[in-house]
Coordinates of C-alpha atoms in Angstrom, one line a residue:
M21 CA 20.5 20.5 142.4
T22 CA 17.3 22.0 140.8
D23 CA 16.0 20.2 137.8
P24 CA 16.8 22.3 134.8
N25 CA 13.6 21.2 133.1
A26 CA 11.7 23.3 135.7
A27 CA 13.1 26.6 134.2
R28 CA 10.4 29.0 132.9
I29 CA 10.4 32.2 131.0
R30 CA 9.7 35.2 133.2
R31 CA 9.9 38.2 130.8
V32 CA 10.5 38.8 127.1
A33 CA 11.8 42.1 125.8
G34 CA 13.0 41.8 122.2
P35 CA 16.1 39.6 122.2
L36 CA 16.3 39.8 126.0
V37 CA 14.6 36.8 127.7
E38 CA 14.7 36.5 131.5
V39 CA 14.5 32.9 132.7
V40 CA 13.8 31.7 136.2
C41 CA 16.2 28.8 136.7
D42 CA 17.5 28.2 140.2
G43 CA 21.1 27.0 140.1
G44 CA 20.7 25.2 136.7
V45 CA 22.8 27.5 134.5
A46 CA 26.2 29.0 134.2
M47 CA 27.5 32.0 132.2
H48 CA 27.5 31.5 128.4
D49 CA 25.4 28.3 128.7
V50 CA 23.0 27.8 125.9
V51 CA 19.3 27.8 126.8
L52 CA 16.6 26.5 124.5
L53 CA 13.6 28.8 124.7
G54 CA 10.0 28.0 124.3
R55 CA 8.4 25.0 122.7
E56 CA 10.4 25.5 119.5
G57 CA 13.7 25.5 121.4
L58 CA 15.0 28.8 120.1
P59 CA 18.7 29.1 121.0
G60 CA 19.9 31.7 123.5
E61 CA 23.0 32.3 125.6
V62 CA 23.2 33.3 129.3
V63 CA 24.8 36.7 129.6
A64 CA 24.0 37.5 133.3
I65 CA 22.8 35.7 136.4
A66 CA 21.1 37.5 139.3
G67 CA 19.8 35.3 142.1
G68 CA 17.6 32.7 140.5
T69 CA 17.1 34.7 137.3
A70 CA 19.2 34.3 134.2
S71 CA 19.3 36.9 131.4
V72 CA 19.5 35.2 128.1
Q73 CA 20.2 36.9 124.7
A74 CA 18.1 35.1 122.1
Y75 CA 19.6 34.3 118.7
E76 CA 16.2 34.1 117.0
Y77 CA 13.1 36.2 116.6
T78 CA 11.3 36.0 119.9
G79 CA 7.8 36.7 118.7
G80 CA 5.4 34.1 120.2
L81 CA 7.5 33.6 123.4
A82 CA 5.6 34.5 126.6
P83 CA 6.0 34.4 130.3
G84 CA 5.5 30.9 131.6
H85 CA 6.8 29.1 128.5
P86 CA 9.4 26.4 129.2
A87 CA 13.2 27.0 128.9
R88 CA 15.7 24.2 128.8
P89 CA 19.3 24.8 129.8
T90 CA 21.7 22.6 128.0
G91 CA 24.6 22.9 130.4
R92 CA 27.0 23.6 127.5
P93 CA 28.4 26.9 126.0
L94 CA 27.5 27.9 122.5
R95 CA 29.5 25.6 120.2
V96 CA 29.8 25.0 116.5
R97 CA 30.8 21.9 114.5
L98 CA 33.9 22.3 112.4
G99 CA 34.9 20.2 109.5
P100 CA 36.1 20.1 105.9
W101 CA 32.5 20.5 104.8
L102 CA 32.6 24.2 105.7
L103 CA 34.6 25.1 102.6
G104 CA 32.3 26.4 99.8
G105 CA 29.4 26.7 102.2
V106 CA 27.1 29.6 103.3
F107 CA 26.1 29.6 107.0
D108 CA 24.3 31.9 109.4
G109 CA 25.8 33.5 112.5
L110 CA 25.5 30.2 114.5
L111 CA 27.1 28.2 111.6
R112 CA 23.9 26.6 110.5
P113 CA 23.9 25.9 106.8
L114 CA 21.7 28.1 104.7
A115 CA 21.8 25.9 101.6
G116 CA 18.3 24.7 100.8
A117 CA 16.8 26.9 103.5
G118 CA 14.2 28.3 101.2
D119 CA 12.9 31.8 101.0
W120 CA 12.1 32.0 104.7
L121 CA 14.4 30.9 107.5
L122 CA 12.6 28.9 110.1
P123 CA 13.7 29.4 113.7
G124 CA 15.0 26.7 116.0
G125 CA 17.1 24.9 113.4
G126 CA 20.0 22.7 114.5
T127 CA 23.7 23.5 114.1
G128 CA 26.1 21.7 111.9
A129 CA 28.0 21.6 108.6
D130 CA 27.6 18.0 107.6
A131 CA 26.7 17.8 103.9
G132 CA 27.5 14.6 102.0
T133 CA 30.7 12.7 102.4
R134 CA 34.4 13.4 101.9
H135 CA 37.2 11.1 101.2
F136 CA 39.6 10.4 104.0
V137 CA 43.2 9.0 103.7
P138 CA 44.9 8.0 107.0
T139 CA 48.5 9.0 107.6
A140 CA 48.9 7.5 111.0
A141 CA 49.0 3.8 111.9
P142 CA 47.7 1.9 114.9
G143 CA 50.3 1.7 117.7
E144 CA 51.9 5.1 116.9
E145 CA 52.0 7.8 119.6
A146 CA 49.8 10.9 118.8
A147 CA 50.2 14.3 120.5
P148 CA 47.5 17.0 120.6
G149 CA 47.2 18.7 117.3
G150 CA 49.0 15.9 115.4
A151 CA 47.8 14.8 112.0
L152 CA 45.9 11.5 111.7
G153 CA 45.0 11.7 108.1
E154 CA 44.1 14.0 105.2
W155 CA 40.9 14.9 103.4
T156 CA 41.2 14.7 99.6
G157 CA 39.0 16.0 96.8
G158 CA 39.3 19.7 97.5
S159 CA 41.6 22.5 96.3
V160 CA 43.0 23.1 99.8
P161 CA 45.0 20.5 101.7
L162 CA 43.0 19.6 104.9
R163 CA 44.0 17.4 107.8
L164 CA 42.2 15.4 110.5
L165 CA 43.9 16.5 113.8
V166 CA 44.1 15.0 117.2
P167 CA 41.8 17.1 119.5
P168 CA 43.6 19.5 121.9
D169 CA 42.4 17.4 124.9
A170 CA 43.5 14.0 123.6
S171 CA 46.8 12.2 123.3
G172 CA 48.3 8.8 123.5
R173 CA 48.5 5.7 121.3
V174 CA 46.5 5.4 118.2
E175 CA 44.3 2.4 118.9
W176 CA 42.3 2.4 115.7
I177 CA 42.1 4.4 112.6
A178 CA 39.6 4.3 109.7
P179 CA 40.8 3.0 106.3
R180 CA 40.8 5.0 103.2
A181 CA 37.2 5.7 102.2
P182 CA 34.6 8.4 102.0
Y183 CA 32.9 9.3 105.3
R184 CA 30.1 11.4 106.7
A185 CA 30.5 14.1 109.3
D186 CA 29.0 12.0 112.1
E187 CA 31.4 9.1 111.8
V188 CA 34.3 8.3 114.1
L189 CA 37.6 8.0 112.2
A190 CA 40.1 7.2 114.9
V191 CA 40.5 6.3 118.6
V192 CA 43.5 7.9 120.4
G193 CA 44.3 7.1 124.0
G194 CA 40.8 5.8 124.5
S195 CA 39.2 9.0 123.1
P196 CA 37.2 8.8 119.8
V197 CA 38.1 11.3 117.1
P198 CA 35.1 12.2 115.0
A199 CA 35.2 13.7 111.5
V200 CA 34.1 17.0 112.9
A201 CA 35.5 19.1 115.7
D202 CA 33.1 20.6 118.3
W203 CA 34.3 23.9 119.8
P204 CA 32.9 26.8 121.8
I205 CA 33.0 30.0 119.8
R206 CA 34.2 32.3 122.6
T207 CA 37.2 30.1 123.6
P208 CA 40.3 30.6 121.4
R209 CA 41.7 27.3 120.2
P210 CA 45.1 26.6 121.9
V211 CA 48.5 26.9 120.2
R212 CA 52.0 26.0 121.1
E213 CA 53.5 29.5 120.5
R214 CA 52.6 32.8 119.1
L215 CA 55.0 34.1 116.5
D216 CA 56.0 37.6 115.3
A217 CA 54.2 38.6 112.1
A218 CA 57.1 38.8 109.7
E219 CA 55.7 37.7 106.3
P220 CA 53.6 39.9 104.0
L221 CA 50.1 39.0 102.9
H222 CA 49.9 40.0 99.2
T223 CA 46.5 41.5 98.6
G224 CA 46.9 42.3 94.9
Q225 CA 46.0 46.0 95.6
R226 CA 48.9 48.3 94.9
V227 CA 48.2 51.0 97.4
I228 CA 48.0 48.4 100.1
D229 CA 50.9 46.2 99.1
L230 CA 53.2 49.2 98.5
L231 CA 52.3 51.8 101.1
F232 CA 50.3 50.1 103.9
P233 CA 51.1 46.4 103.9
V234 CA 49.6 43.8 106.2
A235 CA 51.5 40.9 107.6
R236 CA 50.2 37.3 107.8
G237 CA 48.6 37.2 111.2
G238 CA 48.1 41.0 111.3
T239 CA 45.0 43.0 112.1
V240 CA 43.6 45.9 110.0
A241 CA 40.7 48.2 110.4
V242 CA 39.0 49.7 107.3
P243 CA 37.0 52.8 108.4
G244 CA 35.0 54.8 105.8
G245 CA 31.7 56.5 105.3
F246 CA 28.9 55.4 103.1
G247 CA 29.9 55.1 99.5
T248 CA 33.6 55.1 100.0
G249 CA 34.1 51.5 98.8
K250 CA 34.7 49.4 101.9
T251 CA 32.8 46.4 100.7
V252 CA 34.3 46.4 97.2
L253 CA 37.8 46.7 98.6
L254 CA 37.3 43.8 101.0
Q255 CA 35.8 41.7 98.3
Q256 CA 38.8 42.4 96.1
I257 CA 41.1 41.3 98.9
A258 CA 39.0 38.2 99.4
K259 CA 39.3 37.4 95.7
W260 CA 43.0 38.1 95.1
C261 CA 45.0 37.8 98.3
D262 CA 47.4 34.8 98.6
A263 CA 45.8 33.3 101.7
D264 CA 44.8 29.6 101.7
V265 CA 41.3 30.1 103.1
I266 CA 38.9 33.1 103.2
V267 CA 36.3 33.4 106.0
Y268 CA 33.9 36.2 105.0
V269 CA 31.5 37.4 107.8
G270 CA 28.7 39.6 106.5
C271 CA 27.7 41.1 109.8
G272 CA 24.6 43.3 109.5
E273 CA 25.2 44.3 105.9
R274 CA 22.6 44.4 103.1
G275 CA 21.6 41.0 101.8
N276 CA 22.0 42.0 98.1
E277 CA 25.7 42.8 98.7
L278 CA 26.3 39.3 100.2
A279 CA 24.3 37.8 97.3
D280 CA 26.7 39.5 94.9
V281 CA 29.7 38.3 96.8
M282 CA 28.5 34.7 96.6
A283 CA 27.6 34.9 93.0
E284 CA 31.0 36.3 92.0
F285 CA 32.9 33.8 94.1
A286 CA 31.0 31.0 92.5
E287 CA 32.0 32.2 89.0
L288 CA 35.6 33.3 89.6
D289 CA 38.5 31.0 88.8
D290 CA 41.0 30.7 91.6
P291 CA 44.5 31.6 90.2
R292 CA 46.2 29.7 93.1
T293 CA 44.5 26.3 92.8
G294 CA 42.9 26.3 89.3
G295 CA 39.5 25.6 90.8
R296 CA 36.7 28.0 91.8
L297 CA 37.4 30.6 94.5
V298 CA 34.3 29.5 96.4
E299 CA 36.0 26.1 97.1
R300 CA 38.3 27.8 99.6
T301 CA 35.8 30.3 101.0
V302 CA 33.5 30.1 104.0
V303 CA 30.7 32.7 104.0
I304 CA 28.9 33.5 107.3
A305 CA 25.9 35.6 106.3
N306 CA 24.1 37.5 109.0
T307 CA 22.5 40.3 107.1
S308 CA 20.6 43.3 108.4
N309 CA 17.2 41.5 108.1
M310 CA 18.4 38.5 110.2
P311 CA 18.1 38.3 114.0
M312 CA 20.1 41.1 115.6
M313 CA 21.9 39.2 118.3
A314 CA 23.2 36.6 115.9
R315 CA 25.4 39.4 114.7
E316 CA 27.1 39.4 118.1
A317 CA 27.9 35.7 117.8
S318 CA 28.8 35.8 114.1
V319 CA 32.2 37.4 114.4
H320 CA 33.2 34.9 117.1
T321 CA 31.9 32.1 114.9
G322 CA 34.1 33.4 112.1
A323 CA 37.1 33.5 114.3
T324 CA 36.6 30.0 115.5
V325 CA 36.3 28.7 111.9
A326 CA 39.5 30.6 111.0
E327 CA 41.4 29.1 113.9
Y328 CA 40.2 25.6 112.9
F329 CA 41.8 25.9 109.4
R330 CA 44.8 27.7 110.9
D331 CA 45.5 24.7 113.1
M332 CA 46.0 22.7 109.9
G333 CA 49.0 24.9 109.0
L334 CA 47.0 27.2 106.7
D335 CA 47.0 31.0 106.3
V336 CA 43.5 32.3 106.8
V337 CA 42.0 35.7 106.2
L338 CA 39.0 36.6 108.3
I339 CA 37.0 39.5 106.9
A340 CA 34.3 41.1 109.1
D341 CA 32.0 43.5 107.3
S342 CA 31.1 45.4 109.4
T343 CA 32.2 45.5 113.0
S344 CA 30.1 48.7 113.4
R345 CA 26.9 46.7 112.9
W346 CA 28.2 44.2 115.5
A347 CA 28.8 47.0 118.0
E348 CA 25.3 48.3 117.3
A349 CA 23.9 44.9 118.3
L350 CA 25.9 45.2 121.6
R351 CA 24.5 48.6 122.2
E352 CA 20.9 47.5 121.6
F353 CA 21.2 44.6 123.9
S354 CA 23.0 46.6 126.6
S355 CA 20.1 49.1 126.6
R356 CA 17.6 46.3 127.0
M357 CA 19.6 45.0 130.0
G358 CA 19.5 48.5 131.6
E359 CA 23.2 48.8 131.7
L360 CA 24.8 52.2 132.3
P361 CA 25.7 53.5 128.8
A362 CA 29.0 54.9 127.9
E363 CA 29.9 57.2 125.0
E364 CA 27.1 57.5 122.4
G365 CA 25.2 54.8 124.2
Y366 CA 27.6 52.0 123.6
P367 CA 28.3 49.6 126.5
A368 CA 31.2 50.3 128.8
G369 CA 32.8 47.1 127.8
L370 CA 33.0 47.9 124.0
A371 CA 36.7 48.3 124.0
S372 CA 37.2 44.9 125.7
E373 CA 34.9 43.2 123.2
L374 CA 36.8 44.7 120.3
A375 CA 40.1 43.7 121.9
A376 CA 38.9 40.1 122.5
F377 CA 38.0 39.8 118.8
Y378 CA 41.2 41.2 117.3
E379 CA 43.4 39.3 119.7
R380 CA 42.3 36.1 118.0
A381 CA 44.5 37.1 115.0
G382 CA 48.1 36.1 114.9
A383 CA 50.8 34.0 113.3
V384 CA 51.3 30.8 115.4
R385 CA 53.1 27.5 115.8
T386 CA 50.2 25.1 116.2
L387 CA 50.0 22.2 118.7
G388 CA 51.1 19.9 115.9
G389 CA 54.2 22.1 115.2
L390 CA 52.8 23.6 112.0
H391 CA 53.0 27.3 111.0
G392 CA 49.6 29.0 110.4
S393 CA 48.0 32.4 110.7
V394 CA 44.8 34.2 111.0
T395 CA 44.7 37.8 109.5
V396 CA 41.7 39.9 110.6
L397 CA 40.3 42.7 108.4
G398 CA 37.5 44.5 110.0
A399 CA 35.4 47.1 108.2
V400 CA 34.1 50.1 110.3
S401 CA 31.1 52.1 109.2
P402 CA 31.2 55.3 111.3
P403 CA 27.9 57.2 111.1
G404 CA 28.3 60.3 108.9
G405 CA 31.9 59.3 108.3
D406 CA 32.9 60.6 111.8
L407 CA 36.2 58.8 112.5
T408 CA 36.2 60.0 116.1
E409 CA 33.1 57.9 117.1
P410 CA 33.7 55.2 119.7
V411 CA 34.0 52.1 117.5
T412 CA 36.6 53.6 115.2
A413 CA 38.5 55.2 118.0
H414 CA 38.7 52.0 120.1
T415 CA 39.5 49.9 117.1
E416 CA 42.5 52.0 116.2
R417 CA 44.0 51.0 119.6
F418 CA 44.0 47.3 118.8
V419 CA 45.0 47.0 115.2
R420 CA 48.4 46.9 113.4
G421 CA 47.1 48.7 110.4
L422 CA 44.5 51.3 109.4
W423 CA 43.2 51.7 105.9
T424 CA 41.1 54.9 106.1
L425 CA 38.8 55.5 103.1
D426 CA 38.5 59.1 102.0
R427 CA 35.1 60.5 100.8
E428 CA 36.7 63.1 98.6
L429 CA 38.8 60.5 96.8
A430 CA 35.7 58.3 96.3
Y431 CA 33.7 61.2 94.9
A432 CA 36.6 61.9 92.5
R433 CA 36.3 58.3 91.4
H434 CA 39.7 57.5 92.7
Y435 CA 39.5 53.8 93.8
P436 CA 40.6 52.3 96.1
A437 CA 39.8 55.5 97.9
L438 CA 42.5 54.9 100.5
S439 CA 43.8 58.0 102.2
W440 CA 47.6 58.0 102.2
S441 CA 47.6 60.7 104.8
G442 CA 45.1 59.1 107.2
S443 CA 46.3 55.4 107.1
F444 CA 49.2 53.6 108.6
S445 CA 50.9 50.2 108.9
R446 CA 52.8 49.4 112.0
D447 CA 54.4 46.3 110.4
A448 CA 56.0 48.1 107.4
A449 CA 59.5 48.0 108.8
A450 CA 59.4 44.3 109.5
L451 CA 57.8 43.6 106.2
G452 CA 60.6 45.6 104.5
A453 CA 63.1 43.0 105.8
A454 CA 60.8 40.2 104.5
H455 CA 60.9 41.7 101.0
A456 CA 64.6 42.0 101.2
R457 CA 64.9 38.3 102.0
A458 CA 62.6 37.7 99.0
D459 CA 65.0 39.3 96.6
D460 CA 63.4 42.8 96.6
P461 CA 65.8 44.8 98.7
A462 CA 64.6 48.1 97.1
W463 CA 61.0 47.7 98.5
A464 CA 61.5 49.9 101.6
G465 CA 63.3 52.7 99.7
R466 CA 60.6 52.5 96.9
R467 CA 57.9 52.8 99.5
A468 CA 59.6 55.8 101.2
R469 CA 60.1 57.7 97.9
V470 CA 56.5 57.2 96.8
A471 CA 55.2 58.3 100.3
A472 CA 57.5 61.4 100.1
L473 CA 56.1 62.4 96.7
L474 CA 52.5 62.1 98.0
A475 CA 53.3 64.1 101.1
E476 CA 55.0 66.9 99.1
A477 CA 52.1 67.0 96.6
D478 CA 49.6 67.3 99.4
R479 CA 51.6 70.1 101.0
L480 CA 51.5 72.1 97.8
S481 CA 47.8 71.4 96.9
D482 CA 46.4 74.1 99.1
L483 CA 49.0 76.6 97.8
V484 CA 48.1 75.7 94.2
D485 CA 44.4 76.3 94.9
L486 CA 45.3 79.7 96.4
V487 CA 47.8 81.2 93.9
G488 CA 47.6 78.9 90.9
I489 CA 50.2 76.4 89.6
T490 CA 52.0 79.0 87.4
A491 CA 53.0 81.0 90.5
L492 CA 55.1 78.1 91.8
P493 CA 58.8 77.6 91.0
G494 CA 59.8 74.9 88.6
P495 CA 60.8 72.2 91.2
E496 CA 57.5 72.6 93.1
R497 CA 55.5 72.3 89.8
V498 CA 57.3 69.0 89.2
S499 CA 56.3 67.9 92.7
V500 CA 52.6 68.6 91.9
L501 CA 53.0 66.7 88.6
A502 CA 54.7 63.9 90.5
G503 CA 51.7 63.6 92.8
R504 CA 49.4 63.3 89.9
L505 CA 51.5 60.6 88.2
V506 CA 51.6 58.6 91.4
R507 CA 47.9 58.8 92.0
E508 CA 46.7 58.1 88.5
G509 CA 49.5 55.8 87.2
L510 CA 50.2 53.8 90.4
L511 CA 47.6 54.0 93.2
Q512 CA 44.4 54.0 91.2
Q513 CA 43.1 50.5 90.4
S514 CA 40.0 49.3 88.7
A515 CA 38.1 46.4 90.2
L516 CA 36.3 45.9 86.9
S517 CA 39.4 45.6 84.7
A518 CA 40.6 42.1 83.7
H519 CA 44.2 43.4 83.7
D520 CA 44.0 45.8 86.7
A521 CA 41.7 44.1 89.3
Y522 CA 44.8 42.1 90.5
C523 CA 48.3 43.3 90.5
S524 CA 51.3 41.1 91.2
P525 CA 54.2 42.2 93.4
E526 CA 56.4 42.3 90.3
K527 CA 54.0 44.6 88.4
T528 CA 53.5 46.8 91.4
A529 CA 57.3 47.3 91.7
A530 CA 57.6 47.9 88.0
L531 CA 54.9 50.6 88.0
A532 CA 56.4 52.3 91.1
D533 CA 59.9 52.3 89.6
A534 CA 58.5 53.6 86.3
V535 CA 56.7 56.5 87.9
L536 CA 59.8 57.3 90.1
T537 CA 62.1 57.2 87.0
A538 CA 59.8 59.5 85.1
V539 CA 59.6 62.0 88.0
E540 CA 63.4 62.0 88.4
R541 CA 63.8 62.7 84.7
C542 CA 61.4 65.6 85.0
R543 CA 63.4 67.0 87.9
E544 CA 66.6 66.7 85.8
L545 CA 65.1 68.5 82.9
V546 CA 63.7 71.4 85.0
G547 CA 67.0 71.6 86.9
A548 CA 68.9 71.9 83.5
G549 CA 66.7 74.8 82.4
T550 CA 63.8 73.2 80.6
P551 CA 60.6 75.2 81.4
A552 CA 58.3 73.5 83.8
E553 CA 55.3 74.1 81.5
T554 CA 57.1 72.2 78.8
V555 CA 57.5 69.2 81.1
E556 CA 53.9 69.5 82.2
E557 CA 52.6 69.5 78.6
T558 CA 54.4 66.2 77.8
D559 CA 52.0 63.3 77.0
Y560 CA 52.2 60.9 80.0
T561 CA 49.4 58.7 78.7
P562 CA 51.6 55.6 77.9
L563 CA 52.7 55.5 81.5
L564 CA 49.3 56.3 83.0
R565 CA 47.6 53.6 80.9
A566 CA 50.3 51.0 81.6
R567 CA 48.4 49.8 84.7
E568 CA 45.4 48.7 82.6
A569 CA 47.2 47.9 79.4
A570 CA 49.6 45.5 81.0
G571 CA 48.4 42.2 82.4
P572 CA 48.5 41.4 86.1
R573 CA 52.1 40.1 85.8
D574 CA 53.3 41.9 82.7
T575 CA 56.3 44.1 83.4
D576 CA 57.4 44.4 79.8
A577 CA 54.4 46.6 78.9
V578 CA 55.1 48.8 81.8
A579 CA 58.7 49.2 80.6
A580 CA 57.4 50.1 77.1
G581 CA 55.1 52.8 78.6
L582 CA 58.1 54.3 80.5
A583 CA 60.3 54.2 77.4
A584 CA 57.6 56.1 75.4
V585 CA 57.4 58.8 78.1
L586 CA 61.1 59.2 78.4
S587 CA 61.4 59.5 74.7
A588 CA 58.7 62.2 74.7
L589 CA 60.5 64.1 77.4
G590 CA 63.7 64.1 75.4
E591 CA 66.8 66.0 76.3
P592 CA 66.9 69.3 78.3
R593 CA 65.5 72.2 76.3
P594 CA 66.2 75.9 76.9
P595 CA 63.4 78.2 78.0
R596 CA 61.2 79.6 75.2
E597 CA 62.0 83.1 74.0
P598 CA 59.4 85.6 75.2
R599 CA 57.2 87.0 72.5

């Protein structure tokens, strides 16, 4: 076998580095490039030449410089130290990195110590994925698990004490179990069984939880043009959804946006644990000014981190913002490789790459018999807002939900600017049964009635623009009014309001029922002879303001707003006498 140390760089073209290495490498092996040992990954082998995608800036590399294959795929170190941290696309900690990121840094997430409490005893049998102990001192319950490739009798386990990341905490079947788990990012972690997604993930955003819900373990794409509010919507979900752990991957986005995310997370109280939201969040920052090909690795790194916490029986939300920037990195490297381009220059394997990423979502029964899930939310930034471009079109094939953001709604300051006509949720029927089991059997009917009102109002909007509202019959005028009440009193939500940034399921149901009740009362009045203009001129402000006047869980204030509107509507009144 050829000595791997004899490998030499043959050519450098941006992130593409060709290495002459006869027989010393395999696909996806890590190769350390140059004297600084810049990390790269083998993506193609032709004869004795390996094509390597470099994860650092390659300035200074030149033909003839040494290259050292490691014989191992790209791996990351996983441990409880990840929570609350900020890392780059290779899971290297950015804390204390300074103003300039130096290339060639090592991987890891080992900062300080964490207190370990054993739950297994020497002599017990341990199966893959079984719990050996717990990590204390955090807001999220974390476990030390038996590695997937180990099993047997517990020969030794560490006593209760604080430990560093590099220490061995147990010996199972002759295999040491360290505090951290080492795992290749492109290999999904094994599970015992994949389960049907049947429980809703509550996001705290009314338009999503009511009309386009997502299941725990589901997948959702969020396409939208510039300025439609993708990042703000995903940040709101990261803040308020009822997941146990949030993994936020900033893939090619602007650095100031990620800085704002981290600053807000550090200051925001977590309503679920009483601590800080950042304590159950992992941020993987690979911004637009960082090495391009690290974007390609960052989404897989995020998926691996999410699976690590999922295996502990936790519900994890993985947010990738944005998968379009990730696809652009694939396109750039594909062109460097000289591959035959497909539509709009993207590589022919784009659909397969997207499928491989979204397939890592799911609700599972872990090797240790626990129930966990990874829910993937991927932002898509189509150039010019063109939703027919390849990334958006391919992504729609692999996701269970689509939250399309509408430019016209955003320009009208209707946020979240989620288009009810261009979005869907394939899990809505299954989640309706879950709501029924959770003592809300009216959820499915409520959702259907709200969707019907929106569809009818949209159907009439063009006619109103053409002939005017006064030319319509009374029932149609009520339908137009109903659409406005639904939009302004239910679906709009302010991310800056202390009362409205988060909405509980109870308040969402109360607001929806209030709007539906008011609309039904309007229909009764018009049907009994009350002029439509009289109904339209009624003051609906108490109902429209209830979403911000009532607290996140306050249904009494919503009921008071409805009562005020019903009182203002009064009893049926005869038409006015013509003058």
